[in-house]
Coordinates of C-alpha atoms in Angstrom, one line a residue:
Chain A
X1 CA -20.9 21.9 -10.6
X2 CA -20.9 23.3 -6.4
X3 CA -21.6 27.2 -8.1
X4 CA -25.2 25.1 -8.8
X5 CA -25.4 23.5 -4.9
X6 CA -27.6 25.6 -2.5
X7 CA -25.4 27.6 0.4
X8 CA -24.2 25.4 3.2
X9 CA -26.6 27.0 5.9
X10 CA -29.5 26.0 3.4
X11 CA -28.2 22.7 3.0
X12 CA -28.4 22.2 6.6
X13 CA -31.7 22.6 6.8
X14 CA -32.3 20.4 4.2
X15 CA -34.4 17.3 5.3
X16 CA -32.0 14.2 4.7
X17 CA -33.6 12.2 2.4
X18 CA -33.6 15.5 0.0
X19 CA -29.9 15.9 1.1
X20 CA -29.2 12.6 0.1
X21 CA -30.5 12.9 -3.3
X22 CA -28.4 15.6 -3.4
X23 CA -25.8 14.8 -2.7
X24 CA -26.0 11.3 -5.3
X25 CA -26.6 13.3 -7.7
X26 CA -24.1 15.3 -7.5
X27 CA -21.2 12.3 -7.0
X28 CA -23.5 10.2 -10.3
X29 CA -21.7 12.6 -12.1
X30 CA -17.8 11.6 -11.7
X31 CA -18.7 8.1 -12.1
X32 CA -18.7 5.8 -15.1
X33 CA -16.6 5.0 -18.3
X34 CA -13.5 3.2 -18.1
X35 CA -10.3 5.7 -16.1
X36 CA -7.5 4.7 -18.7
X37 CA -5.3 6.7 -16.9
X38 CA -4.9 4.2 -13.8
X39 CA -5.4 1.3 -17.2
X40 CA -2.1 3.1 -18.1
X41 CA -0.5 3.8 -15.0
X42 CA -0.8 0.5 -13.3
X43 CA 0.6 -1.3 -16.5
X44 CA 2.8 0.9 -17.3
X45 CA 4.7 1.4 -13.9
X46 CA 5.2 -2.4 -13.8
X47 CA 7.0 -2.8 -17.5
X48 CA 9.1 0.5 -16.2
X49 CA 10.2 -1.3 -13.0
X50 CA 10.6 -4.7 -14.6
X51 CA 12.8 -2.6 -17.1
X52 CA 15.0 -1.4 -14.5
X53 CA 16.7 -5.6 -13.6
X54 CA 18.1 -5.9 -17.1
X55 CA 19.1 -2.1 -17.3
X56 CA 21.2 -2.5 -14.5
X57 CA 22.2 -6.4 -14.9
X58 CA 23.5 -5.6 -18.0
X59 CA 24.8 -1.9 -16.9
X60 CA 23.3 0.5 -19.6
X61 CA 21.8 1.9 -16.3
X62 CA 23.5 2.8 -13.1
X63 CA 22.3 1.4 -10.1
X64 CA 22.3 5.6 -8.4
X65 CA 19.5 6.0 -10.9
X66 CA 17.7 2.7 -10.7
X67 CA 17.3 3.0 -7.0
X68 CA 14.6 6.2 -6.7
X69 CA 13.1 5.2 -10.0
X70 CA 12.3 1.6 -8.1
X71 CA 11.2 3.9 -5.0
X72 CA 8.7 5.4 -7.2
X73 CA 7.8 2.2 -9.1
X74 CA 6.8 0.5 -6.0
X75 CA 5.4 3.9 -4.3
X76 CA 3.0 4.3 -7.2
X77 CA 2.1 0.3 -7.5
X78 CA -0.4 0.3 -5.7
X79 CA -3.1 2.2 -6.3
X80 CA -4.4 1.0 -10.1
X81 CA -4.3 -2.0 -8.2
X82 CA -7.3 0.1 -5.8
X83 CA -9.3 0.5 -8.6
X84 CA -9.3 -2.7 -9.4
X85 CA -10.2 -3.8 -6.1
X86 CA -13.7 -1.7 -6.8
X87 CA -14.0 -2.9 -10.2
X88 CA -13.8 0.6 -11.3
X89 CA -12.1 -0.2 -14.5
X90 CA -14.8 -2.5 -15.4
X91 CA -17.6 -4.7 -13.1
X92 CA -18.0 -8.7 -13.3
X93 CA -19.9 -9.9 -16.1
X94 CA -18.9 -6.3 -18.7
X95 CA -16.2 -6.7 -21.9
X96 CA -13.7 -5.0 -20.3
X97 CA -13.6 -6.6 -16.9
X98 CA -11.0 -9.4 -17.5
X99 CA -8.8 -5.6 -18.1
X100 CA -9.6 -4.9 -14.4
X101 CA -8.6 -8.0 -13.3
X102 CA -5.2 -7.9 -15.4
X103 CA -4.8 -4.5 -13.6
X104 CA -4.9 -5.4 -10.2
X105 CA -3.1 -8.6 -11.0
X106 CA -0.1 -6.6 -11.9
X107 CA 0.4 -3.4 -10.6
X108 CA 0.7 -4.8 -7.1
X109 CA 4.0 -6.9 -8.1
X110 CA 6.8 -4.8 -7.3
X111 CA 4.7 -4.6 -3.6
X112 CA 4.1 -7.9 -3.5
X113 CA 0.9 -8.3 -2.5
X114 CA -1.3 -10.5 -4.0
X115 CA -4.8 -8.4 -5.6
X116 CA -6.9 -11.2 -3.6
X117 CA -5.8 -9.9 -0.5
X118 CA -5.5 -6.3 -0.8
X119 CA -9.3 -7.1 -2.5
X120 CA -10.8 -8.5 0.4
X121 CA -8.9 -7.3 3.0
X122 CA -9.9 -3.3 1.5
X123 CA -13.3 -4.1 1.3
X124 CA -13.1 -5.1 5.1
X125 CA -11.4 -1.7 5.7
X126 CA -14.2 0.6 3.9
X127 CA -17.3 -2.3 5.8
X128 CA -15.6 -1.5 9.2
X129 CA -13.2 1.7 8.6
X130 CA -11.1 2.5 12.0
X131 CA -12.9 0.2 14.0
X132 CA -9.8 -2.1 15.9
X133 CA -11.0 -5.6 16.3
X134 CA -12.2 -5.2 12.5
X135 CA -10.8 -2.9 10.6
X136 CA -7.1 -4.6 8.7
X137 CA -5.8 -1.2 8.7
X138 CA -6.4 0.2 12.1
X139 CA -3.1 -0.8 13.2
X140 CA -1.4 2.4 11.4
X141 CA -3.5 5.2 13.5
X142 CA -0.4 7.1 15.3
X143 CA -0.6 10.6 17.2
X144 CA 0.8 11.9 14.1
X145 CA 3.6 11.6 11.6
X146 CA 6.2 11.2 13.0
X147 CA 4.7 8.2 15.1
X148 CA 3.0 7.0 12.0
X149 CA 6.3 6.0 10.4
X150 CA 8.2 5.1 13.6
X151 CA 4.6 2.6 14.3
X152 CA 4.8 2.0 10.6
X153 CA 8.7 0.7 10.5
X154 CA 7.4 -1.8 13.9
X155 CA 4.8 -2.9 12.0
X156 CA 7.2 -4.7 10.2
X157 CA 9.1 -6.5 12.3
X158 CA 8.8 -9.6 12.7
X159 CA 7.3 -9.5 16.2
X160 CA 4.8 -7.5 15.8
X161 CA 1.6 -8.3 16.2
X162 CA -0.1 -6.2 14.0
X163 CA 1.4 -7.3 11.0
X164 CA -1.0 -10.5 11.3
X165 CA -4.3 -8.2 10.4
X166 CA -4.4 -9.1 7.2
X167 CA -3.8 -13.1 8.0
X168 CA -6.4 -12.3 11.0
X169 CA -8.8 -10.6 8.3
X170 CA -8.8 -13.3 5.5
X171 CA -9.4 -16.3 8.7
X172 CA -12.6 -14.0 9.5
X173 CA -13.9 -14.2 6.7
X174 CA -13.6 -17.5 6.2
X175 CA -14.3 -17.6 2.7
X176 CA -12.9 -20.8 0.5
X177 CA -11.9 -16.9 -1.4
X178 CA -10.4 -15.3 1.6
X179 CA -9.0 -19.3 1.7
X180 CA -7.5 -18.8 -1.9
X181 CA -5.9 -14.9 -1.1
X182 CA -4.4 -16.8 1.6
X183 CA -2.8 -19.1 0.0
X184 CA -1.8 -16.3 -2.5
X185 CA -0.3 -14.6 -0.1
X186 CA 2.2 -17.1 1.3
X187 CA 3.3 -18.1 -2.3
X188 CA 4.0 -14.4 -3.2
X189 CA 6.1 -14.4 0.0
X190 CA 7.8 -17.4 -0.6
X191 CA 8.7 -16.5 -4.5
X192 CA 9.7 -12.9 -3.4
X193 CA 12.0 -13.8 -1.0
X194 CA 13.1 -16.7 -2.9
X195 CA 14.1 -14.5 -5.7
X196 CA 15.7 -12.4 -3.3
X197 CA 18.0 -15.0 -1.7
X198 CA 18.6 -16.7 -5.4
X199 CA 20.1 -13.1 -6.6
X200 CA 21.7 -12.2 -3.6
X201 CA 23.5 -15.6 -3.9
X202 CA 24.6 -15.1 -7.5
X203 CA 26.7 -11.7 -6.8
X204 CA 23.5 -9.5 -7.3
X205 CA 22.3 -8.8 -3.6
X206 CA 22.8 -5.1 -3.8
X207 CA 21.2 -4.7 -6.9
X208 CA 18.2 -6.2 -4.9
X209 CA 18.1 -4.8 -2.1
X210 CA 18.0 -1.2 -4.3
X211 CA 15.7 -2.5 -6.8
X212 CA 13.1 -4.2 -5.0
X213 CA 14.0 -5.1 -0.6
X214 CA 14.9 -1.0 0.7
X215 CA 12.2 0.7 -2.5
X216 CA 9.6 -1.8 -1.0
X217 CA 10.1 -1.0 2.5
X218 CA 9.9 3.0 1.3
X219 CA 6.7 2.7 -0.5
X220 CA 4.9 0.3 2.1
X221 CA 5.9 3.6 4.9
X222 CA 4.9 6.0 2.1
X223 CA 1.3 4.2 1.4
X224 CA 0.3 3.4 5.0
X225 CA 1.4 7.2 5.3
X226 CA -0.7 8.7 3.0
X227 CA -3.0 5.9 2.4
X228 CA -4.2 4.8 5.8
X229 CA -2.7 7.2 8.3
X230 CA -3.7 10.9 7.3
X231 CA -6.8 10.2 5.6
X232 CA -8.5 8.9 8.8
X233 CA -6.2 10.7 11.2
X234 CA -7.7 10.7 14.2
X235 CA -8.7 7.6 13.7
X236 CA -11.4 7.5 16.4
X237 CA -14.7 8.8 13.8
X238 CA -16.9 6.4 13.5
X239 CA -20.0 6.5 10.1
X240 CA -19.8 7.2 7.5
X241 CA -19.5 11.1 7.5
X242 CA -16.8 10.4 9.9
X243 CA -14.7 8.0 9.4
X244 CA -12.8 10.0 7.2
X245 CA -11.2 13.1 6.2
X246 CA -10.0 15.5 3.8
X247 CA -6.7 17.3 4.3
X248 CA -4.2 19.7 2.9
X249 CA -0.6 17.7 2.1
X250 CA 2.5 19.6 2.5
X251 CA 3.9 17.4 -0.5
X252 CA 0.2 18.4 -2.9
X253 CA -1.6 16.4 -4.1
X254 CA -0.1 14.9 -6.5
X255 CA 2.6 14.0 -3.6
X256 CA 0.2 12.5 -2.0
X257 CA -1.2 10.5 -4.4
X258 CA -4.9 12.3 -4.6
X259 CA -5.5 11.1 -0.8
X260 CA -6.5 14.8 0.0
X261 CA -9.6 14.0 -1.3
X262 CA -10.4 10.8 0.8
X263 CA -13.3 11.0 2.0
X264 CA -14.7 11.0 -1.3
X265 CA -13.5 7.8 -2.5
X266 CA -15.3 6.1 1.3
X267 CA -18.1 8.0 0.8
X268 CA -18.6 6.8 -3.5
X269 CA -15.7 4.1 -3.5
X270 CA -16.4 4.1 -7.5
X271 CA -15.7 7.8 -8.1
X272 CA -12.5 7.3 -10.3
X273 CA -9.5 8.4 -8.3
X274 CA -8.4 11.2 -10.6
X275 CA -11.5 12.5 -11.0
X276 CA -11.6 12.5 -6.3
X277 CA -10.8 16.8 -6.7
X278 CA -13.2 17.5 -8.8
X279 CA -15.8 15.5 -6.9
X280 CA -14.7 16.5 -3.8
X281 CA -14.7 20.4 -4.3
X282 CA -18.5 19.5 -6.2
X283 CA -19.4 18.2 -3.3
X284 CA -17.3 20.4 -0.7
X285 CA -20.7 22.3 0.5
X286 CA -22.8 19.2 1.4
X287 CA -19.7 17.6 3.3
X288 CA -19.7 21.1 5.3
X289 CA -23.0 21.1 5.8
X290 CA -22.4 17.7 7.2
X291 CA -20.3 17.8 9.3
X292 CA -17.1 16.6 8.4
X293 CA -13.4 17.2 9.1
X294 CA -12.7 19.0 6.2
X295 CA -9.7 20.6 7.9
X296 CA -7.8 23.5 5.7
X297 CA -9.4 22.0 2.7
Chain B
X1 CA 2.3 -28.7 5.8
X2 CA 0.8 -26.4 7.9
X3 CA 3.1 -27.2 11.1
X4 CA 6.3 -27.0 8.7
X5 CA 5.3 -23.4 7.2
X6 CA 5.1 -22.4 10.9
X7 CA 8.6 -23.0 11.8
X8 CA 9.8 -22.1 8.5
X9 CA 8.2 -18.1 9.0
X10 CA 9.5 -18.1 13.0
X11 CA 12.9 -19.1 11.9
X12 CA 12.3 -16.7 8.3
X13 CA 14.8 -13.7 9.9
X14 CA 17.6 -16.2 10.9
X15 CA 17.2 -17.0 7.1
X16 CA 16.7 -14.0 5.9
X17 CA 19.9 -13.1 7.9
X18 CA 21.5 -15.8 5.9
X19 CA 19.8 -16.2 3.0
X20 CA 19.9 -12.3 1.7
X21 CA 21.9 -10.2 4.8
X22 CA 25.3 -11.7 4.3
X23 CA 25.5 -11.9 0.6
X24 CA 24.7 -8.4 0.8
X25 CA 27.0 -7.3 3.5
X26 CA 29.6 -9.0 1.9
X27 CA 29.6 -7.8 -1.6
X28 CA 29.0 -4.4 0.1
X29 CA 32.0 -4.5 2.0
X30 CA 34.0 -5.9 -1.3
X31 CA 32.5 -2.9 -3.4
X32 CA 34.4 -0.3 -0.5
X33 CA 37.3 -2.2 -1.4
X34 CA 38.5 -1.5 2.6
X35 CA 41.1 -4.0 3.4
X36 CA 38.7 -7.5 5.7
X37 CA 41.0 -7.8 8.8
X38 CA 43.3 -10.8 8.6
X39 CA 42.4 -11.2 5.0
X40 CA 39.3 -12.8 5.8
X41 CA 36.6 -12.6 2.6
X42 CA 34.3 -10.1 3.0
X43 CA 31.6 -13.0 2.8
X44 CA 32.8 -14.2 5.7
X45 CA 32.1 -10.8 8.0
X46 CA 28.3 -11.0 5.5
X47 CA 27.9 -14.5 7.0
X48 CA 29.0 -13.8 11.0
X49 CA 27.0 -10.4 11.2
X50 CA 24.0 -11.9 9.1
X51 CA 23.3 -14.9 11.3
X52 CA 23.7 -12.7 14.7
X53 CA 21.0 -10.4 13.3
X54 CA 18.9 -12.3 11.6
X55 CA 19.9 -15.3 15.6
X56 CA 18.7 -12.1 17.4
X57 CA 15.6 -11.3 15.6
X58 CA 14.4 -14.4 15.6
X59 CA 15.0 -14.1 18.9
X60 CA 13.4 -10.9 19.7
X61 CA 11.3 -10.2 16.6
X62 CA 12.7 -7.2 15.8
X63 CA 15.1 -5.9 13.5
X64 CA 15.7 -2.6 14.8

């Protein structure tokens, strides 16, 4: 695809309308169809995580083996829901919209992040990326990788003001849908704590800690690092071609869950995750011509 | 309802300390097989640590 594009210098000289049209025509070729890989990922991941409970409680799987699997499952639980949040699996009115919503609701159960909360706050993140007052993810801004990890842990302390950013975002939206999402968040949090307490006081505290509580903390740190901090660093850019960047991850594309190419997602949120690397390479000359931050990628 | 939930979440670190950290510490100590001081049951040590840690977290707003 990129071979068919003019060189960067020619693209820079193109008038804005023609460049927009060219960019959109390239991006359009990566949209459409059902991303079955994400559907299988979302539902399969939940099944694997759920299966760890009877397997460890019955003694069939040792806890030391279940813990890293559980951690991986919780880390992997967000992105299928993210595809659903953007209605990539199916749009409202399409025959498979129920599947979109099913993946959206089920995949983030291990993260204790209700779909409604994730969807509404994520739309606000797209609308107001890097705006400290309006982007609910703006608090993930940090000076560097270690600072990002420290801030992520600090944000989860009970007295942290940043912890309330999603709740504040829903209150600011003030719609019936946002109010319902707030109630869902409350129910999810109370249910999660009730399960942890019940398991702990029935003699399964270590299982609950290593299958859910600790994996969730590790996963939240990882997700906030790769999905929020890294692609938006330094978190000061505003505007379509400035608020998100491409970057080369030390753990590669799979290790960073495709976030090296997150700039493509912000430009065209309906391109499925698994097609963003190809879309990036196809769009790269245009992004370079536009002066996007493409780091070393 | 709102004030009840507000109070509940304000006290959540203490509740979490007693509801989860205490049995987690107690069961972890029991797993080590170490003799407890004065032959005390590990859950009591868990409850003491969970209550103090959760209480401090409720007061200061920080677990760490």
